[in-house]
């Protein structure tokens, strides 16, 4: 298996993140995505805010020397949350689980929360493998699905 590593996000990663974000299958699975994944201007503005916000912890996921996605932690709904995006070509290889596990070793903030669409079984499995437990449910409008979608709220206590 190729090695998964985390490193700081650099400007050159953004082009790859943008390409990954335009994948319609990945957008459907993630559910809670940007209004228009093909809007590069909005994408760049969003990432400029992320890069300039020291309260957001963000890391690029490297797999076999290539940018596979990112993992981040930020404040949302008054709680500290974790989120990740892995390019579809890296799905099913353990990249998300290993990247999230490494990220959780780096940040000691607990509790941490995560959200996943109820039908995103793979993401729920990644979170559970990393110690998250389903603690609640919510629903919200999904831009990628053009409908309200139910989601699980997961919590990592330790």
PDB file of C-alpha atoms in Angstrom:
ATOM      1  CA  UNK A   1       0.000   0.000   0.000  1.00  0.00           C
ATOM      2  CA  UNK A   2       1.125   3.542  -0.757  1.00  0.00           C
ATOM      3  CA  UNK A   3       1.896   5.778   2.205  1.00  0.00           C
ATOM      4  CA  UNK A   4      -0.647   8.354   3.425  1.00  0.00           C
ATOM      5  CA  UNK A   5       0.863  11.553   4.795  1.00  0.00           C
ATOM      6  CA  UNK A   6      -0.496  14.910   5.917  1.00  0.00           C
ATOM      7  CA  UNK A   7       1.155  18.235   5.238  1.00  0.00           C
ATOM      8  CA  UNK A   8       0.220  21.897   5.316  1.00  0.00           C
ATOM      9  CA  UNK A   9      -2.050  23.079   2.510  1.00  0.00           C
ATOM     10  CA  UNK A  10      -0.197  25.080  -0.126  1.00  0.00           C
ATOM     11  CA  UNK A  11      -1.580  27.282  -2.895  1.00  0.00           C
ATOM     12  CA  UNK A  12      -0.765  24.684  -5.570  1.00  0.00           C
ATOM     13  CA  UNK A  13      -3.083  22.151  -3.879  1.00  0.00           C
ATOM     14  CA  UNK A  14      -6.133  24.277  -4.579  1.00  0.00           C
ATOM     15  CA  UNK A  15      -6.262  23.441  -8.282  1.00  0.00           C
ATOM     16  CA  UNK A  16      -6.452  19.735  -7.427  1.00  0.00           C
ATOM     17  CA  UNK A  17      -9.047  20.351  -4.683  1.00  0.00           C
ATOM     18  CA  UNK A  18     -11.118  22.275  -7.242  1.00  0.00           C
ATOM     19  CA  UNK A  19     -10.929  19.442  -9.787  1.00  0.00           C
ATOM     20  CA  UNK A  20     -11.924  16.922  -7.098  1.00  0.00           C
ATOM     21  CA  UNK A  21     -14.842  19.123  -6.019  1.00  0.00           C
ATOM     22  CA  UNK A  22     -16.311  19.061  -9.545  1.00  0.00           C
ATOM     23  CA  UNK A  23     -16.825  15.272  -9.440  1.00  0.00           C
ATOM     24  CA  UNK A  24     -20.607  14.818  -9.492  1.00  0.00           C
ATOM     25  CA  UNK A  25     -20.525  11.420  -7.743  1.00  0.00           C
ATOM     26  CA  UNK A  26     -18.384  12.815  -4.918  1.00  0.00           C
ATOM     27  CA  UNK A  27     -20.681  15.835  -4.599  1.00  0.00           C
ATOM     28  CA  UNK A  28     -23.732  13.602  -4.380  1.00  0.00           C
ATOM     29  CA  UNK A  29     -22.146  11.496  -1.634  1.00  0.00           C
ATOM     30  CA  UNK A  30     -20.914  14.515   0.326  1.00  0.00           C
ATOM     31  CA  UNK A  31     -24.394  16.068  -0.073  1.00  0.00           C
ATOM     32  CA  UNK A  32     -23.639  19.325   1.734  1.00  0.00           C
ATOM     33  CA  UNK A  33     -21.466  21.044  -0.825  1.00  0.00           C
ATOM     34  CA  UNK A  34     -21.151  24.388  -2.527  1.00  0.00           C
ATOM     35  CA  UNK A  35     -24.027  25.722  -4.632  1.00  0.00           C
ATOM     36  CA  UNK A  36     -22.016  25.528  -7.874  1.00  0.00           C
ATOM     37  CA  UNK A  37     -18.951  23.260  -7.756  1.00  0.00           C
ATOM     38  CA  UNK A  38     -17.754  24.634 -11.122  1.00  0.00           C
ATOM     39  CA  UNK A  39     -17.567  28.252  -9.847  1.00  0.00           C
ATOM     40  CA  UNK A  40     -13.799  28.693  -9.574  1.00  0.00           C
ATOM     41  CA  UNK A  41     -14.089  32.313  -8.369  1.00  0.00           C
ATOM     42  CA  UNK A  42     -16.284  31.287  -5.410  1.00  0.00           C
ATOM     43  CA  UNK A  43     -14.011  28.315  -4.733  1.00  0.00           C
ATOM     44  CA  UNK A  44     -10.897  30.492  -4.591  1.00  0.00           C
ATOM     45  CA  UNK A  45     -12.629  33.055  -2.346  1.00  0.00           C
ATOM     46  CA  UNK A  46     -13.777  30.290   0.010  1.00  0.00           C
ATOM     47  CA  UNK A  47     -10.297  28.774   0.241  1.00  0.00           C
ATOM     48  CA  UNK A  48      -8.682  32.186   0.699  1.00  0.00           C
ATOM     49  CA  UNK A  49     -10.827  32.597   3.838  1.00  0.00           C
ATOM     50  CA  UNK A  50      -9.859  29.104   5.028  1.00  0.00           C
ATOM     51  CA  UNK A  51      -6.148  29.670   4.437  1.00  0.00           C
ATOM     52  CA  UNK A  52      -6.222  33.029   6.237  1.00  0.00           C
ATOM     53  CA  UNK A  53      -8.166  31.726   9.243  1.00  0.00           C
ATOM     54  CA  UNK A  54      -5.767  30.351  11.858  1.00  0.00           C
ATOM     55  CA  UNK A  55      -8.695  28.890  13.824  1.00  0.00           C
ATOM     56  CA  UNK A  56      -9.258  26.415  10.982  1.00  0.00           C
ATOM     57  CA  UNK A  57      -6.855  23.496  11.095  1.00  0.00           C
ATOM     58  CA  UNK A  58      -6.315  22.236   7.558  1.00  0.00           C
ATOM     59  CA  UNK A  59      -4.024  19.618   6.077  1.00  0.00           C
ATOM     60  CA  UNK A  60      -3.470  18.252   2.590  1.00  0.00           C
ATOM     61  CA  UNK A  61      -3.731  14.478   2.321  1.00  0.00           C
ATOM     62  CA  UNK A  62      -0.903  12.983   0.283  1.00  0.00           C
ATOM     63  CA  UNK A  63      -1.086   9.428  -1.065  1.00  0.00           C
ATOM     64  CA  UNK A  64       1.831   7.954  -2.926  1.00  0.00           C
ATOM     65  CA  UNK A  65       3.298  11.442  -3.330  1.00  0.00           C
ATOM     66  CA  UNK A  66       0.124  12.858  -4.904  1.00  0.00           C
ATOM     67  CA  UNK A  67      -2.513  15.206  -3.490  1.00  0.00           C
ATOM     68  CA  UNK A  68      -5.450  12.960  -2.579  1.00  0.00           C
ATOM     69  CA  UNK A  69      -7.602  15.529  -0.753  1.00  0.00           C
ATOM     70  CA  UNK A  70      -7.741  17.396   2.532  1.00  0.00           C
ATOM     71  CA  UNK A  71      -8.883  17.128   6.127  1.00  0.00           C
ATOM     72  CA  UNK A  72      -9.860  20.059   8.346  1.00  0.00           C
ATOM     73  CA  UNK A  73     -11.305  21.093  11.671  1.00  0.00           C
ATOM     74  CA  UNK A  74     -13.362  24.227  12.306  1.00  0.00           C
ATOM     75  CA  UNK A  75     -16.093  25.740  14.469  1.00  0.00           C
ATOM     76  CA  UNK A  76     -19.661  25.116  13.323  1.00  0.00           C
ATOM     77  CA  UNK A  77     -22.921  25.290  15.238  1.00  0.00           C
ATOM     78  CA  UNK A  78     -20.917  26.148  18.372  1.00  0.00           C
ATOM     79  CA  UNK A  79     -18.940  22.898  18.251  1.00  0.00           C
ATOM     80  CA  UNK A  80     -15.557  21.874  16.879  1.00  0.00           C
ATOM     81  CA  UNK A  81     -16.085  19.749  13.764  1.00  0.00           C
ATOM     82  CA  UNK A  82     -13.909  17.705  11.465  1.00  0.00           C
ATOM     83  CA  UNK A  83     -14.392  17.282   7.746  1.00  0.00           C
ATOM     84  CA  UNK A  84     -12.503  15.709   4.871  1.00  0.00           C
ATOM     85  CA  UNK A  85     -12.608  15.371   1.109  1.00  0.00           C
ATOM     86  CA  UNK A  86     -10.809  12.595  -0.721  1.00  0.00           C
ATOM     87  CA  UNK A  87     -10.666  12.503  -4.516  1.00  0.00           C
ATOM     88  CA  UNK A  88     -12.746   9.689  -5.927  1.00  0.00           C
ATOM     89  CA  UNK A  89      -9.754   7.968  -7.537  1.00  0.00           C
ATOM     90  CA  UNK A  90      -8.497   7.328  -3.977  1.00  0.00           C
ATOM     91  CA  UNK A  91     -11.740   5.863  -2.597  1.00  0.00           C
ATOM     92  CA  UNK A  92     -11.680   2.310  -1.277  1.00  0.00           C
ATOM     93  CA  UNK A  93      -7.944   2.331  -0.534  1.00  0.00           C
ATOM     94  CA  UNK A  94      -8.047   3.255   3.150  1.00  0.00           C
ATOM     95  CA  UNK A  95      -6.822   6.785   2.422  1.00  0.00           C
ATOM     96  CA  UNK A  96      -9.638   8.578   4.244  1.00  0.00           C
ATOM     97  CA  UNK A  97      -9.384   6.385   7.337  1.00  0.00           C
ATOM     98  CA  UNK A  98      -5.607   6.724   7.569  1.00  0.00           C
ATOM     99  CA  UNK A  99      -5.660  10.476   6.887  1.00  0.00           C
ATOM    100  CA  UNK A 100      -8.358  11.116   9.493  1.00  0.00           C
ATOM    101  CA  UNK A 101      -6.579   8.900  12.014  1.00  0.00           C
ATOM    102  CA  UNK A 102      -3.335  10.847  11.551  1.00  0.00           C
ATOM    103  CA  UNK A 103      -5.208  14.145  11.770  1.00  0.00           C
ATOM    104  CA  UNK A 104      -6.895  13.119  15.032  1.00  0.00           C
ATOM    105  CA  UNK A 105      -3.450  12.264  16.466  1.00  0.00           C
ATOM    106  CA  UNK A 106      -2.337  15.831  15.670  1.00  0.00           C
ATOM    107  CA  UNK A 107      -5.267  17.696  17.193  1.00  0.00           C
ATOM    108  CA  UNK A 108      -6.153  17.116  20.808  1.00  0.00           C
ATOM    109  CA  UNK A 109      -9.414  19.058  20.894  1.00  0.00           C
ATOM    110  CA  UNK A 110     -12.240  16.922  22.253  1.00  0.00           C
ATOM    111  CA  UNK A 111     -15.039  16.453  21.844  1.00  0.00           C
ATOM    112  CA  UNK A 112     -14.974  16.632  18.059  1.00  0.00           C
ATOM    113  CA  UNK A 113     -18.026  16.316  15.874  1.00  0.00           C
ATOM    114  CA  UNK A 114     -18.609  15.225  12.289  1.00  0.00           C
ATOM    115  CA  UNK A 115     -21.625  15.065  10.038  1.00  0.00           C
ATOM    116  CA  UNK A 116     -22.399  12.650   7.228  1.00  0.00           C
ATOM    117  CA  UNK A 117     -25.425  12.072   5.028  1.00  0.00           C
ATOM    118  CA  UNK A 118     -27.203   8.970   6.297  1.00  0.00           C
ATOM    119  CA  UNK A 119     -26.716   7.196   2.975  1.00  0.00           C
ATOM    120  CA  UNK A 120     -22.976   7.959   2.851  1.00  0.00           C
ATOM    121  CA  UNK A 121     -22.112   4.582   4.353  1.00  0.00           C
ATOM    122  CA  UNK A 122     -18.407   4.803   3.426  1.00  0.00           C
ATOM    123  CA  UNK A 123     -17.905   8.103   5.240  1.00  0.00           C
ATOM    124  CA  UNK A 124     -19.818   6.914   8.298  1.00  0.00           C
ATOM    125  CA  UNK A 125     -17.605   3.820   8.354  1.00  0.00           C
ATOM    126  CA  UNK A 126     -14.427   5.943   8.159  1.00  0.00           C
ATOM    127  CA  UNK A 127     -15.620   8.057  11.085  1.00  0.00           C
ATOM    128  CA  UNK A 128     -16.577   5.019  13.167  1.00  0.00           C
ATOM    129  CA  UNK A 129     -13.208   3.344  12.488  1.00  0.00           C
ATOM    130  CA  UNK A 130     -11.605   6.514  13.875  1.00  0.00           C
ATOM    131  CA  UNK A 131     -13.648   6.347  17.079  1.00  0.00           C
ATOM    132  CA  UNK A 132     -16.656   8.549  16.276  1.00  0.00           C
ATOM    133  CA  UNK A 133     -20.070   7.398  17.451  1.00  0.00           C
ATOM    134  CA  UNK A 134     -23.472   8.403  16.128  1.00  0.00           C
ATOM    135  CA  UNK A 135     -24.993  10.758  18.682  1.00  0.00           C
ATOM    136  CA  UNK A 136     -27.797  12.453  16.808  1.00  0.00           C
ATOM    137  CA  UNK A 137     -29.543  13.291  13.589  1.00  0.00           C
ATOM    138  CA  UNK A 138     -30.253  16.423  11.603  1.00  0.00           C
ATOM    139  CA  UNK A 139     -31.309  17.375   8.138  1.00  0.00           C
ATOM    140  CA  UNK A 140     -30.441  20.174   5.807  1.00  0.00           C
ATOM    141  CA  UNK A 141     -30.710  21.281   2.220  1.00  0.00           C
ATOM    142  CA  UNK A 142     -28.277  19.560  -0.123  1.00  0.00           C
ATOM    143  CA  UNK A 143     -27.144  21.669  -3.069  1.00  0.00           C
ATOM    144  CA  UNK A 144     -25.814  18.615  -4.907  1.00  0.00           C
ATOM    145  CA  UNK A 145     -29.102  16.738  -4.535  1.00  0.00           C
ATOM    146  CA  UNK A 146     -31.503  19.701  -4.715  1.00  0.00           C
ATOM    147  CA  UNK A 147     -33.464  18.381  -1.744  1.00  0.00           C
ATOM    148  CA  UNK A 148     -33.404  18.113   2.022  1.00  0.00           C
ATOM    149  CA  UNK A 149     -31.124  15.297   3.196  1.00  0.00           C
ATOM    150  CA  UNK A 150     -30.992  13.517   6.546  1.00  0.00           C
ATOM    151  CA  UNK A 151     -27.617  13.264   8.230  1.00  0.00           C
ATOM    152  CA  UNK A 152     -26.004  11.698  11.255  1.00  0.00           C
ATOM    153  CA  UNK A 153     -24.127  13.759  13.820  1.00  0.00           C
ATOM    154  CA  UNK A 154     -21.133  11.823  15.107  1.00  0.00           C
ATOM    155  CA  UNK A 155     -19.001  12.582  18.163  1.00  0.00           C
ATOM    156  CA  UNK A 156     -15.466  11.686  19.168  1.00  0.00           C
ATOM    157  CA  UNK A 157     -15.179  11.989  22.945  1.00  0.00           C
ATOM    158  CA  UNK A 158     -11.594  10.862  23.547  1.00  0.00           C
TER     159      UNK A 158
END
